Short mmCIF file of C-alpha atoms and ligand atoms in Angstrom, two decimals:
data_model
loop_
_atom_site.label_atom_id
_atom_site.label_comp_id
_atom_site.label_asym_id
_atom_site.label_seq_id
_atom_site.Cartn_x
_atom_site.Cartn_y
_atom_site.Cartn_z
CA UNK Y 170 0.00 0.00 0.00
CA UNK Y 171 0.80 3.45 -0.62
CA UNK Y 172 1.73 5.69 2.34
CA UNK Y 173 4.53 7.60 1.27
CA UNK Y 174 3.42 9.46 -2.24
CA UNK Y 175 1.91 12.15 -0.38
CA UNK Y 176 -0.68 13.08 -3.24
CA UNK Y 177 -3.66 13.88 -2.55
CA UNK Y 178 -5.27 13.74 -5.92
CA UNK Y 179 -7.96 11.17 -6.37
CA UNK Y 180 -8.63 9.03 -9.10
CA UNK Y 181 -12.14 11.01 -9.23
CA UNK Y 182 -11.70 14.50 -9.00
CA UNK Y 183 -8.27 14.52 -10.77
CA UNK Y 184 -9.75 16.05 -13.61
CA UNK Y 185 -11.15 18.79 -11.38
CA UNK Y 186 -7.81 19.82 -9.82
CA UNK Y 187 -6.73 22.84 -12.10
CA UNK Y 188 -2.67 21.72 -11.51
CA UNK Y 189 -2.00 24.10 -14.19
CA UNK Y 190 -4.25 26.34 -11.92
CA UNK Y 191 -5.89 29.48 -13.36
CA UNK Y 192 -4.14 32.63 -12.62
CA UNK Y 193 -5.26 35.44 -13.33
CA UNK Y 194 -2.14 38.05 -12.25
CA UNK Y 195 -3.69 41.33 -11.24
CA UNK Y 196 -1.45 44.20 -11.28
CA UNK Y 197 -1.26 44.92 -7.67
CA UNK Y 198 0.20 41.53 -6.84
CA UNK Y 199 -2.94 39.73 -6.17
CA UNK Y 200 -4.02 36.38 -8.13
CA UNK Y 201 -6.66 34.05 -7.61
CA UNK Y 202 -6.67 30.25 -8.67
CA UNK Y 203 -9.74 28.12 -9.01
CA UNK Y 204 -9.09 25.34 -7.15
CA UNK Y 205 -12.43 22.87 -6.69
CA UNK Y 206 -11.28 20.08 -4.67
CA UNK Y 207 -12.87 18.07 -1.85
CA UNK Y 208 -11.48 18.99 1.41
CA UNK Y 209 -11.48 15.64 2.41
CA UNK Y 210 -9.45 14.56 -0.57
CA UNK Y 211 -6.43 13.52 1.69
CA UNK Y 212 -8.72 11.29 3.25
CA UNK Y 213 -10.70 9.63 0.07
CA UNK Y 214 -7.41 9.07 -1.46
CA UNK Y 215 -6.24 7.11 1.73
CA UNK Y 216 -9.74 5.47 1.60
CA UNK Y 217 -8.60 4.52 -2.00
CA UNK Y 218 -5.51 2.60 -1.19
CA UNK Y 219 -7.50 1.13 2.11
CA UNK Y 220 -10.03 -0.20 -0.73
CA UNK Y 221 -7.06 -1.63 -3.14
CA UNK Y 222 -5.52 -3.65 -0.16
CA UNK Y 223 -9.25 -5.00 0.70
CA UNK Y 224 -9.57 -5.99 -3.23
CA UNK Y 225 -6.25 -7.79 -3.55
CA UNK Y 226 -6.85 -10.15 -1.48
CA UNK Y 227 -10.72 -10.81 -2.50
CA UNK Y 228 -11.83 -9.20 0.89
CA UNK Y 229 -15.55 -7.88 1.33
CA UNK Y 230 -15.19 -4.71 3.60
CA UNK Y 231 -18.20 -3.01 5.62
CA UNK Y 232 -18.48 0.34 7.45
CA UNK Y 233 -21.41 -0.21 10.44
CA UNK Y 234 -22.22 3.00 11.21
CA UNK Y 235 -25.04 3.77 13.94
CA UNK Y 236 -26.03 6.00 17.07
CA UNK Y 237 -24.46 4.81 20.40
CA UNK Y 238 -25.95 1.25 21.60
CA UNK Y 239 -27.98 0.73 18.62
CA UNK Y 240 -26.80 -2.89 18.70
CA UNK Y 241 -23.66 -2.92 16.44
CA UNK Y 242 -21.31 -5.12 18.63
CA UNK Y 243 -24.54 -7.13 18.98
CA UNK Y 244 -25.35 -7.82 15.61
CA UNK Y 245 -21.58 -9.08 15.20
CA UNK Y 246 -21.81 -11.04 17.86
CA UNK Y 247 -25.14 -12.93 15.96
CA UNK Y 248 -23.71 -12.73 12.77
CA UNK Y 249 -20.33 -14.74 13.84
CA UNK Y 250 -22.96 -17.46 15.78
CA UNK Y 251 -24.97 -17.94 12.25
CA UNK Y 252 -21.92 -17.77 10.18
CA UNK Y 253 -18.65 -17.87 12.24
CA UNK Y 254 -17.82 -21.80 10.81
CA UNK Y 255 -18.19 -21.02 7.22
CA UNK Y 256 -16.98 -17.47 6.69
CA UNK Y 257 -13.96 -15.58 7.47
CA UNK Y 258 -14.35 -12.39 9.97
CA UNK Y 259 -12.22 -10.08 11.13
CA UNK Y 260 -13.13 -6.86 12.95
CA UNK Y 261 -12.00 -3.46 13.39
CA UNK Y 262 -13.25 -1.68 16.69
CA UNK Y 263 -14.13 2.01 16.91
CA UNK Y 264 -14.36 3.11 20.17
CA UNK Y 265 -14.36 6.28 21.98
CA UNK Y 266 -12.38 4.62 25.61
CA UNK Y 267 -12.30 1.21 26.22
CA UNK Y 268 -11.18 -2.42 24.67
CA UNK Y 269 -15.31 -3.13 25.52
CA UNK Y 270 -16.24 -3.99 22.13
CA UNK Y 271 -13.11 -5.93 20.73
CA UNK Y 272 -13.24 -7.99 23.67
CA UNK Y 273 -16.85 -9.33 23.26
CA UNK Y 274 -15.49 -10.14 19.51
CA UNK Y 275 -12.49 -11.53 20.54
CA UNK Y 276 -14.83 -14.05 23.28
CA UNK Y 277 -16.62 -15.30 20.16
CA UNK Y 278 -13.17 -16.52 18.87
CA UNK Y 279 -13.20 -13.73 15.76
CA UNK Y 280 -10.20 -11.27 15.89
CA UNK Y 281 -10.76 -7.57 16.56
CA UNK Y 282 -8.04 -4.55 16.79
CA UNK Y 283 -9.40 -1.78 18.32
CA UNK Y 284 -8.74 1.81 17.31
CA UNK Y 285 -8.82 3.99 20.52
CA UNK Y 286 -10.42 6.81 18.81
CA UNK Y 287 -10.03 9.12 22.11
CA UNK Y 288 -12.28 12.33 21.61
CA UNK Y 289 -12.56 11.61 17.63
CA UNK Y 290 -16.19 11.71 16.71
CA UNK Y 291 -15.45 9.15 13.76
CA UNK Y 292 -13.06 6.84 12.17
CA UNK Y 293 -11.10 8.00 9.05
CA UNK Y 294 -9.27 6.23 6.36
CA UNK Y 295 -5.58 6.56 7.86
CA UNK Y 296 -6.89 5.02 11.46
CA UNK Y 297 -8.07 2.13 9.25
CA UNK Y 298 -5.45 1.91 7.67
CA UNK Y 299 -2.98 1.85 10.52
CA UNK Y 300 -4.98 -1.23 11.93
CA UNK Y 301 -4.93 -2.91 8.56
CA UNK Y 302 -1.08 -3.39 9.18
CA UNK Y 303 -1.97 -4.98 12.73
CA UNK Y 304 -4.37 -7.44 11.22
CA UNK Y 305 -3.37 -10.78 9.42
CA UNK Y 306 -5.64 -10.94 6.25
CA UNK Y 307 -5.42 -14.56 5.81
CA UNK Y 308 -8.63 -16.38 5.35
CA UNK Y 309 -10.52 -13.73 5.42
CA UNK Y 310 -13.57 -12.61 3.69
CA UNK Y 311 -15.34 -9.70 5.31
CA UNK Y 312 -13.77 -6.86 7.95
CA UNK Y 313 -16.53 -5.68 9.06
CA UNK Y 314 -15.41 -2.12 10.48
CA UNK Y 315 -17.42 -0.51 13.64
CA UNK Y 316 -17.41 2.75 13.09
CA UNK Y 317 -17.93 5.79 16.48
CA UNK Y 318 -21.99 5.57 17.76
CA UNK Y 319 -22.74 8.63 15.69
CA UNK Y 320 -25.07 9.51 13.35
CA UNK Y 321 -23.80 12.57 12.65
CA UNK Y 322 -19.91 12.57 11.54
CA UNK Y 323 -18.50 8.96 10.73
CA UNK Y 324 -21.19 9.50 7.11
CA UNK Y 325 -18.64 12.14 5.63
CA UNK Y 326 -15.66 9.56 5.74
CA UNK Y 327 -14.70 7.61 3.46
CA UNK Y 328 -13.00 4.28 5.39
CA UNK Y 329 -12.12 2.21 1.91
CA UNK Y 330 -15.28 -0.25 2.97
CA UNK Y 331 -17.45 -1.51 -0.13
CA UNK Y 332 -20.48 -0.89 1.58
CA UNK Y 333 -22.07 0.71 4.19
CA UNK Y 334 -24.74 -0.25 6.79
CA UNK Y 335 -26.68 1.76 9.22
CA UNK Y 336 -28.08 0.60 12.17
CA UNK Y 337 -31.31 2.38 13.39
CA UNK Y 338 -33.39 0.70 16.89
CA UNK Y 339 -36.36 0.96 17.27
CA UNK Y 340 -36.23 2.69 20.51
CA UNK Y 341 -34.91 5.94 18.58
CA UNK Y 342 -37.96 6.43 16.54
CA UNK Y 343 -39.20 6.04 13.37
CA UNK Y 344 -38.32 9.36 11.78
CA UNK Y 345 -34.60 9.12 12.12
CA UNK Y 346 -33.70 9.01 8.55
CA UNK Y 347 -35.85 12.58 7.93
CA UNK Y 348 -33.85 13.96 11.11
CA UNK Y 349 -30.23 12.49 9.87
CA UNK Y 350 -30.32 12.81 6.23
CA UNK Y 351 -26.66 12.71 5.38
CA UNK Y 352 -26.37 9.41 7.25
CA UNK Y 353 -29.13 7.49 6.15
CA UNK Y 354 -28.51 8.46 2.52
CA UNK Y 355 -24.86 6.96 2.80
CA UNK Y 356 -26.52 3.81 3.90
CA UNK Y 357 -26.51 0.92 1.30
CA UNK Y 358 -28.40 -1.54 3.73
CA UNK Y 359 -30.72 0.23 6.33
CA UNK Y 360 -30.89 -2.44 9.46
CA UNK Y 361 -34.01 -2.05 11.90
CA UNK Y 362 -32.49 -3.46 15.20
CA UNK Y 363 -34.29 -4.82 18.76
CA UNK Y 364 -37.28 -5.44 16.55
CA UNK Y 365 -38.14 -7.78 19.60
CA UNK Y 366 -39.45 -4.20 21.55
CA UNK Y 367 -41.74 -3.39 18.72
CA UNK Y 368 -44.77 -5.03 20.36
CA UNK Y 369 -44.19 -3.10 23.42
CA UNK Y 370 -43.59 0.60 21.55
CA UNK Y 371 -46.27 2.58 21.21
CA UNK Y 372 -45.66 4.49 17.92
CA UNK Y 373 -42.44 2.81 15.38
CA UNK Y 374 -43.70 2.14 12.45
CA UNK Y 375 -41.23 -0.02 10.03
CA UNK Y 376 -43.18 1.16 7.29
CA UNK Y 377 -43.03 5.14 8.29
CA UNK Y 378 -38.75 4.51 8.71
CA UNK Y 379 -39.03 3.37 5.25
CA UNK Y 380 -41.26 6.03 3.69
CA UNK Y 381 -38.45 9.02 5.23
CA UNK Y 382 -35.65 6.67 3.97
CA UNK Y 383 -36.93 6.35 0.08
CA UNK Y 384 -37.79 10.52 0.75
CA UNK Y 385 -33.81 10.60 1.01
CA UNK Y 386 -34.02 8.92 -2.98
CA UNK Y 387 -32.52 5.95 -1.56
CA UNK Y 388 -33.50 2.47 -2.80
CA UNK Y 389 -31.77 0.87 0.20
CA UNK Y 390 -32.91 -2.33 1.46
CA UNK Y 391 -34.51 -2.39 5.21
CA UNK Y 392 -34.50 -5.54 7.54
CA UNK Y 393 -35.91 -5.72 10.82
CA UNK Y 394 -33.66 -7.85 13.05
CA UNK Y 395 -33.27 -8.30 16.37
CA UNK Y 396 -29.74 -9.36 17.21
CA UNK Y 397 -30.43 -10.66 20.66
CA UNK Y 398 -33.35 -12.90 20.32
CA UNK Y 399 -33.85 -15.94 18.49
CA UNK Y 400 -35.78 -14.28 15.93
CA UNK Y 401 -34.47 -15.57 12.40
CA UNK Y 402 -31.57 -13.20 10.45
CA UNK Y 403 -31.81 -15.02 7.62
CA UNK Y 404 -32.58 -12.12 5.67
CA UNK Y 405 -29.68 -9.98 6.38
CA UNK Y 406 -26.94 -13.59 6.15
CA UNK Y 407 -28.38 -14.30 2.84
CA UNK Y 408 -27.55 -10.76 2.17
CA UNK Y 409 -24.14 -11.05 3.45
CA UNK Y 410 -23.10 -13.98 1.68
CA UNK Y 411 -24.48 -12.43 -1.45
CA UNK Y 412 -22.51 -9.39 -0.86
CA UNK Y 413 -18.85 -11.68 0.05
CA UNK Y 414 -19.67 -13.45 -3.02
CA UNK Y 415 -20.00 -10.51 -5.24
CA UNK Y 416 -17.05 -9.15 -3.93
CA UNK Y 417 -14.85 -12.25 -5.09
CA UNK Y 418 -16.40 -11.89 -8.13
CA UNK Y 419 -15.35 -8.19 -8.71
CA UNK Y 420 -12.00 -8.77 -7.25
CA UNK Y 421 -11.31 -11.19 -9.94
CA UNK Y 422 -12.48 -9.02 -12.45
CA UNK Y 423 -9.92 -6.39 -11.03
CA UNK Y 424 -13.15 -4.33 -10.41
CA UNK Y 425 -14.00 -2.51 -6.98
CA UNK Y 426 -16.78 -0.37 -5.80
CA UNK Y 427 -17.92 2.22 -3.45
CA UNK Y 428 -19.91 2.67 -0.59
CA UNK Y 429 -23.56 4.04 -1.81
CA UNK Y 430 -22.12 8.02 -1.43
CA UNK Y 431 -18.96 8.95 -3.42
CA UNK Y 432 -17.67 11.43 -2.12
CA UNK Y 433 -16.22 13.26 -5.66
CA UNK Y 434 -20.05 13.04 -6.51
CA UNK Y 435 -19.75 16.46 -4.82
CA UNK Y 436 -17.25 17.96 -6.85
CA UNK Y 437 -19.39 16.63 -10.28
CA UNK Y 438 -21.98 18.47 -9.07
CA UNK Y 439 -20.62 21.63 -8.66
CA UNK Y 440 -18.64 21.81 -11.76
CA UNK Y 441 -22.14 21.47 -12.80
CA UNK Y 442 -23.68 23.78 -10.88
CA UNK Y 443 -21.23 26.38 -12.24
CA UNK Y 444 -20.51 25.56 -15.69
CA UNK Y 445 -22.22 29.09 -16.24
CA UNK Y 446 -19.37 30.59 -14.27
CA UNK Y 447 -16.68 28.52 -15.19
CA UNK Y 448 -17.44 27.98 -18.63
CA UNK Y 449 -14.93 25.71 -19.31
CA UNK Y 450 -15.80 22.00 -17.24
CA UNK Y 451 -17.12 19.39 -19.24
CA UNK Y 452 -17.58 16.48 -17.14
CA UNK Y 453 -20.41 13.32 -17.42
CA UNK Y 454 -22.45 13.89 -14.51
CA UNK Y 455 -24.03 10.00 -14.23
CA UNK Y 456 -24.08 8.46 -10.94
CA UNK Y 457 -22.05 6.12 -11.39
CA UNK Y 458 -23.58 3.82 -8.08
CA UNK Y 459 -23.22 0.35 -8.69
CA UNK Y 460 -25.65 -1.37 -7.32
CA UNK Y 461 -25.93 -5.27 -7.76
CA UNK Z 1435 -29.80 18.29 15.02
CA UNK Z 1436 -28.39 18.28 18.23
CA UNK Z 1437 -23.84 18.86 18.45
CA UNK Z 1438 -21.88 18.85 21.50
CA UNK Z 1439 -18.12 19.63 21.59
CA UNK Z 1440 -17.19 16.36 20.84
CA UNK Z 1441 -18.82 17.08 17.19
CA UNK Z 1442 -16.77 20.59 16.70
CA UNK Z 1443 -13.74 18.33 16.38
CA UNK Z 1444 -15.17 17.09 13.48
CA UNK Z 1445 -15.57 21.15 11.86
CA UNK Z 1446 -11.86 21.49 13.51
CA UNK Z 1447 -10.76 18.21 11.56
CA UNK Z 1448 -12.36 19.96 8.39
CA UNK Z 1449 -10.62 23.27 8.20
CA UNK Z 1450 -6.96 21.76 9.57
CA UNK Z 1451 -7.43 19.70 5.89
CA UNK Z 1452 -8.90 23.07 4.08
CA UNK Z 1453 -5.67 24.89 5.34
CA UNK Z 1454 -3.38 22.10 4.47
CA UNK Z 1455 -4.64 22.59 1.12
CA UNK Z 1456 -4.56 26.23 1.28
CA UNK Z 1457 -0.68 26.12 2.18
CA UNK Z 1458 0.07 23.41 -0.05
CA UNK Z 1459 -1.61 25.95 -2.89
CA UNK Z 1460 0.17 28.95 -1.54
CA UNK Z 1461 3.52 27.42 -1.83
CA UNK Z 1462 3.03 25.99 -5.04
CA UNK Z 1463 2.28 29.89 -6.01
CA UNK Z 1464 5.16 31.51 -4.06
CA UNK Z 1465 2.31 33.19 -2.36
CA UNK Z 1466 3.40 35.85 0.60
CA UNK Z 1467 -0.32 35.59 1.98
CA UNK Z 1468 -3.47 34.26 1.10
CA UNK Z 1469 -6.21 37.11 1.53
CA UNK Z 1470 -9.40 35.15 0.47
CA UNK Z 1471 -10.73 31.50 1.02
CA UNK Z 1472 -13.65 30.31 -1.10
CA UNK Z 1473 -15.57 27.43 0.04
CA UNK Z 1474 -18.44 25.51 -1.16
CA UNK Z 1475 -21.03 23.53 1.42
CA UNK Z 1476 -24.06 22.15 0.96
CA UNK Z 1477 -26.05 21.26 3.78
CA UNK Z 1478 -26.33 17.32 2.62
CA UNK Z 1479 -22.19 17.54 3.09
CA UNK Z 1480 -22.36 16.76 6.93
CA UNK Z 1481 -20.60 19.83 7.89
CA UNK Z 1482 -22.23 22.73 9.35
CA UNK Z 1483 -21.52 26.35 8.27
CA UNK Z 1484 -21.71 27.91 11.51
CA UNK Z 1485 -19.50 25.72 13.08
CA UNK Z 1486 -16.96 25.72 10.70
CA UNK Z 1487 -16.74 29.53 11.00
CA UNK Z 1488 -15.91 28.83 14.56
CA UNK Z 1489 -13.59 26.09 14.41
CA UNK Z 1490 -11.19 28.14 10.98
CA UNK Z 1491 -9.55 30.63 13.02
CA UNK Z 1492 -8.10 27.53 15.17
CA UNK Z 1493 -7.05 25.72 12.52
CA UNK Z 1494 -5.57 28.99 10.49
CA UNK Z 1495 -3.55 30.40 13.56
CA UNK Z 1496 0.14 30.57 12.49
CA UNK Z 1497 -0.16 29.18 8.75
CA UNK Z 1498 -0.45 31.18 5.40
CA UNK Z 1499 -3.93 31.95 5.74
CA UNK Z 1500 -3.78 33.35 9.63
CA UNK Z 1501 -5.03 36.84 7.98
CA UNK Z 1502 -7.25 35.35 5.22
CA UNK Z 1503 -10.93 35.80 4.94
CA UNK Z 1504 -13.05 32.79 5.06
CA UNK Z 1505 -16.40 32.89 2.30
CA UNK Z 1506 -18.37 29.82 3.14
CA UNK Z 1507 -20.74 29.74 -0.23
CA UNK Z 1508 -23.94 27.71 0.76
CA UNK Z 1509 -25.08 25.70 -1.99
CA UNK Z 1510 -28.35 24.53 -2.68
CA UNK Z 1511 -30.15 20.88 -2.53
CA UNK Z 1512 -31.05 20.55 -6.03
CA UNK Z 1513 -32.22 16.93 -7.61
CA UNK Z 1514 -32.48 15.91 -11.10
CA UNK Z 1515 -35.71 13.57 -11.88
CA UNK Z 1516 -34.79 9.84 -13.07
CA UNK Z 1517 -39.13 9.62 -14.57
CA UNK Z 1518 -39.47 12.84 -15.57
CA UNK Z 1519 -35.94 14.67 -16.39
CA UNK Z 1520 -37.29 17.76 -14.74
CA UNK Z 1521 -34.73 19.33 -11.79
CA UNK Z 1522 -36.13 21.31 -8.76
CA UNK Z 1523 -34.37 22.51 -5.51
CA UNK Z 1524 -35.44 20.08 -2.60
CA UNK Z 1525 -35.01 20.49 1.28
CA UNK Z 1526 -32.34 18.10 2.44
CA UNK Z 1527 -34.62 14.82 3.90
CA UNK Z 1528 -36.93 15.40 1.14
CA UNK Z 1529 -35.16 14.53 -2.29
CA UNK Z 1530 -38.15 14.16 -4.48
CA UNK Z 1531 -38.62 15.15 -7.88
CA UNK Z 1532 -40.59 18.80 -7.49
CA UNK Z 1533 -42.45 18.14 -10.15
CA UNK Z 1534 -43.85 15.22 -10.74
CA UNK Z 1535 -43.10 14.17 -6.68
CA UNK Z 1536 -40.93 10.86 -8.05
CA UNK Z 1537 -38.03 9.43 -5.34
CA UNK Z 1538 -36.16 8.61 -8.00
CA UNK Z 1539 -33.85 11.37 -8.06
CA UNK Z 1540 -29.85 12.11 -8.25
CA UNK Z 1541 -28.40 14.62 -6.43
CA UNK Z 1542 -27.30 17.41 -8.72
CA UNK Z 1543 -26.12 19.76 -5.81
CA UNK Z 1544 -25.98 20.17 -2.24
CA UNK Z 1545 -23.86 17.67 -0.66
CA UNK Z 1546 -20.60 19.69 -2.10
CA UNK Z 1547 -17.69 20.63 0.61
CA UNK Z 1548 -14.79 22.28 -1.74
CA UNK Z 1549 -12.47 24.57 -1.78
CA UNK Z 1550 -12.96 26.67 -4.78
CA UNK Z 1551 -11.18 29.55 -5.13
CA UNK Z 1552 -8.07 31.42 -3.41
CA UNK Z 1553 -7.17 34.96 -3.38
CA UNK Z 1554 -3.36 35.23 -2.87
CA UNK Z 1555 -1.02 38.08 -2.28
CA UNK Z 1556 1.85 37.78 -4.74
CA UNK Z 1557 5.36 39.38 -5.64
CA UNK Z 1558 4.88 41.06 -8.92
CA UNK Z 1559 7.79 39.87 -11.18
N1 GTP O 2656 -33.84 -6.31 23.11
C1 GTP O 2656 -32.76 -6.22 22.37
N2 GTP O 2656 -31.65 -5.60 22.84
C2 GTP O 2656 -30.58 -5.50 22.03
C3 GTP O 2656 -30.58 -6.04 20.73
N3 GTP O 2656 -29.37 -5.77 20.17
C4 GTP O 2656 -28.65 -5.12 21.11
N4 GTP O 2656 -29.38 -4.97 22.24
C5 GTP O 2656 -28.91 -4.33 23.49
O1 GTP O 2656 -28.60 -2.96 23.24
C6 GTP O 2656 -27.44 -2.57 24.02
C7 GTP O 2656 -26.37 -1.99 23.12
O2 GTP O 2656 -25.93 -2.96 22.19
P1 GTP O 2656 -24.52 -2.91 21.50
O3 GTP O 2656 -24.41 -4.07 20.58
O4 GTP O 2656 -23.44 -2.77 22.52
O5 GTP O 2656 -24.65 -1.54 20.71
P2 GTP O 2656 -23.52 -0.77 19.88
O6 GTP O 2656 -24.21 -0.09 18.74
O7 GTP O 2656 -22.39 -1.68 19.55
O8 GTP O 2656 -23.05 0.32 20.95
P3 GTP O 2656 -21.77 1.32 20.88
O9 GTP O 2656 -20.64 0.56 20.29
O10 GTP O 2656 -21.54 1.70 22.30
O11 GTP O 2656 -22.20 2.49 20.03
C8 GTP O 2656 -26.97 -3.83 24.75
O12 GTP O 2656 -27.48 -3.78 26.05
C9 GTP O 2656 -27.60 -4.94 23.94
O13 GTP O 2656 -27.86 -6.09 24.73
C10 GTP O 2656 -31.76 -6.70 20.27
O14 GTP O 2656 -31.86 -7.20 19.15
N5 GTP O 2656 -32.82 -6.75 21.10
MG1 MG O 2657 -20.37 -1.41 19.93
ZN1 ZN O 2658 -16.54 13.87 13.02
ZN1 ZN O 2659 -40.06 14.04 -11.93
#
């Protein structure tokens, strides 16, 4: 992997970074270059290289992202029970103090490396990275990568996963995704947690969740689980597998793929939005979400 | 939406990369100062404009940019209709075609966080 080129050009908005910058010389000593560049483009290109060492090796890599408790650690926990003897897992722990979280991985016989985030409020692509070169790769399919309880933050950072998941209980309320829309419109699998206290809540309705989430123009998919009881998962390990072997698949084909948000998206857009001003970007402005 | 102070470290984490740029621009240009920053946000970026006014003159203190002025541009939500082609301006949880009220929609603008445009102070040669 890459740590020492010190670019921070991305393969996306490359085309957007005016190297041969426009200045326009003023004769009092001023000039002013147009610049256009993500100001997390140190970070995405990180991400980048974080993605190429997951794809080398055929490895499916996830970004859980939730608010605090929302039952990430637990739905690890039930997803190494259903699937721990025929898939490879390996875990990277966000957490704000303690060794809490890796530990209850590490009980269930998976590894975990936890990243002490201290006061961060979310993981980036160079933390990630530093734990990939504590973790030995071998054998497995899927990292699965807990990101900070946030819903806020850890949605603007790209980690170098291949997909993203968001966790929302049912305890929080149904109208999360209308209250957090730059989180739930990151999410390429919505997950309805402790769906095993909807008889005793008064007012979530699965059905409302999903009417705010497709109101973000998300086509996301939305299980209800519940992690802790015996209620069946089915739904989200079929999804899983599908997901580890679609990964293989693209790996071979020396293909990769983002999480549901791309973060140069934002720099297509505004090169649209000012083609009036700058007259001079000509750019495809497709999504170019792959969605399989 | 709810931030504490734990969530201004994300703002603070923001502008230390915008001024990293900034620098890395100003010494490419054998700039003596930078006098203006232009930055793009839309509210779909995560970010929040108020609090990344507060958390720039942290993060500019000592570098290039210590005396520059900060212009935070706020860009609009604007979607672009998969059914009907047409494009409307939308409020950030509701990204639905304004026209014919479709979900189908890409994001056309609003969830931008760029640095656009420097003013520098230069030696005239
Ligand atoms: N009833 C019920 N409780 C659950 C379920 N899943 C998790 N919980 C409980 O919710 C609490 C938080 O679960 P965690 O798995 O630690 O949540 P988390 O998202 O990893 O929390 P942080 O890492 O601290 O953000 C624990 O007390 C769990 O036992 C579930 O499916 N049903
Ligand atoms: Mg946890
Ligand atoms: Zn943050
Ligand atoms: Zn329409």
């Amino acid at each position: 992997m890459c740590d020492t080129c010190g670019c921070n050009i991305t393969h996306g908005n490359a085309h957007l970074v005016t190297n041969d910058g426009k200045l326009a010389q003023t004769e009092d000593g001023k000039s002013a270059v147009t610049v256009l560049k993500n100001l997390l483009s140190e970070n995405d290109h990180q991400a980048a290289h974080n993605r190429e060492h997951f794809d080398r090796r055929n490895i499916l890599a996830i970004n859980l992202m939730s608010s605090p408790g929302a039952g990430k650690t637990a739905l690890l926990e039930a997803t190494i029970d259903a699937l721990g003897d025929q898939i490879g897992i390996a875990v990277i722990e966000g957490d704000l103090e303690t060794e809490n979280d890796a530990e209850r991985i590490r009980g269930k016989g998976v590894s975990a490396i936890q990243i002490s985030t201290g006061s961060a409020c979310h993981l980036d692509a160079h933390m990630v990275h530093d734990a990939l070169h504590h973790m030995d790769l071998d054998g497995i399919d899927v990292v699965f990568i807990e990101n900070v309880g946030n819903l806020v933050c850890p949605a603007s950072f790209d980690l170098g996963q291949h997909r993203n998941i968001t966790l929302l209980s049912v305890t929080e309320g149904d109208d999360k995704p209308a209250k957090y829309p730059v989180m739930f419109r990151a999410a390429d699998l919505v997950l309805l947690t402790k769906c095993d206290l909807l008889d005793v809540l008064d007012d979530f309705e699965p059905a409302r969740a999903e009417h705010y989430l497709r109101h973000l123009a998300s086509e996301a998919p939305l299980f209800n689980i519940a992690a802790r009881r015996s209620i069946d998962i089915d739904e989200w390990t079929d999804w899983l597998i599908n997901e580890i072997n679609a990964q293989r698949d693209r790996a071979e084909r020396h293909e990769t793929l983002r999480p549901n948000i791309q973060p140069e998206g934002a720099a297509l857009h505004t090169a649209s939005a000012h083609e009036h001003e700058h007259g001079q970007h000509h750019h495809d402005h497709g999504h170019d979400h792959k969605h399989s | 939406m709810t931030r504490c102070w734990r969530l201004n470290m994300h703002e603070l984490s923001i502008c230390q990369a915008l001024i990293e740029q900034v620098e890395s621009i100003a010494r490419e240009n054998e700039a003596l100062a930078v006098k203006t920053i232009w930055v793009q946000v839309g509210p779909l970026s995560g970010a929040e404009i108020p609090l990344l006014e507060h958390a720039y003159p942290v993060a500019a203190a000592g570098s290039v940019a210590e005396d520059a002025e900060l212009i935070l541009e706020h860009m609009p939500v604007k979607v672009r209709c998969r059914s009907c082609g047409g494009e409307s301006e939308a409020a950030p949880n509701r990204l639905v075609c304004g026209q014919c009220g479709d979900y189908h929609t890409d994001l056309i603008s609003g969830d931008e966080m760029l640095l656009a445009r420097l003013e520098l102070d230069k030696l005239t040669h």
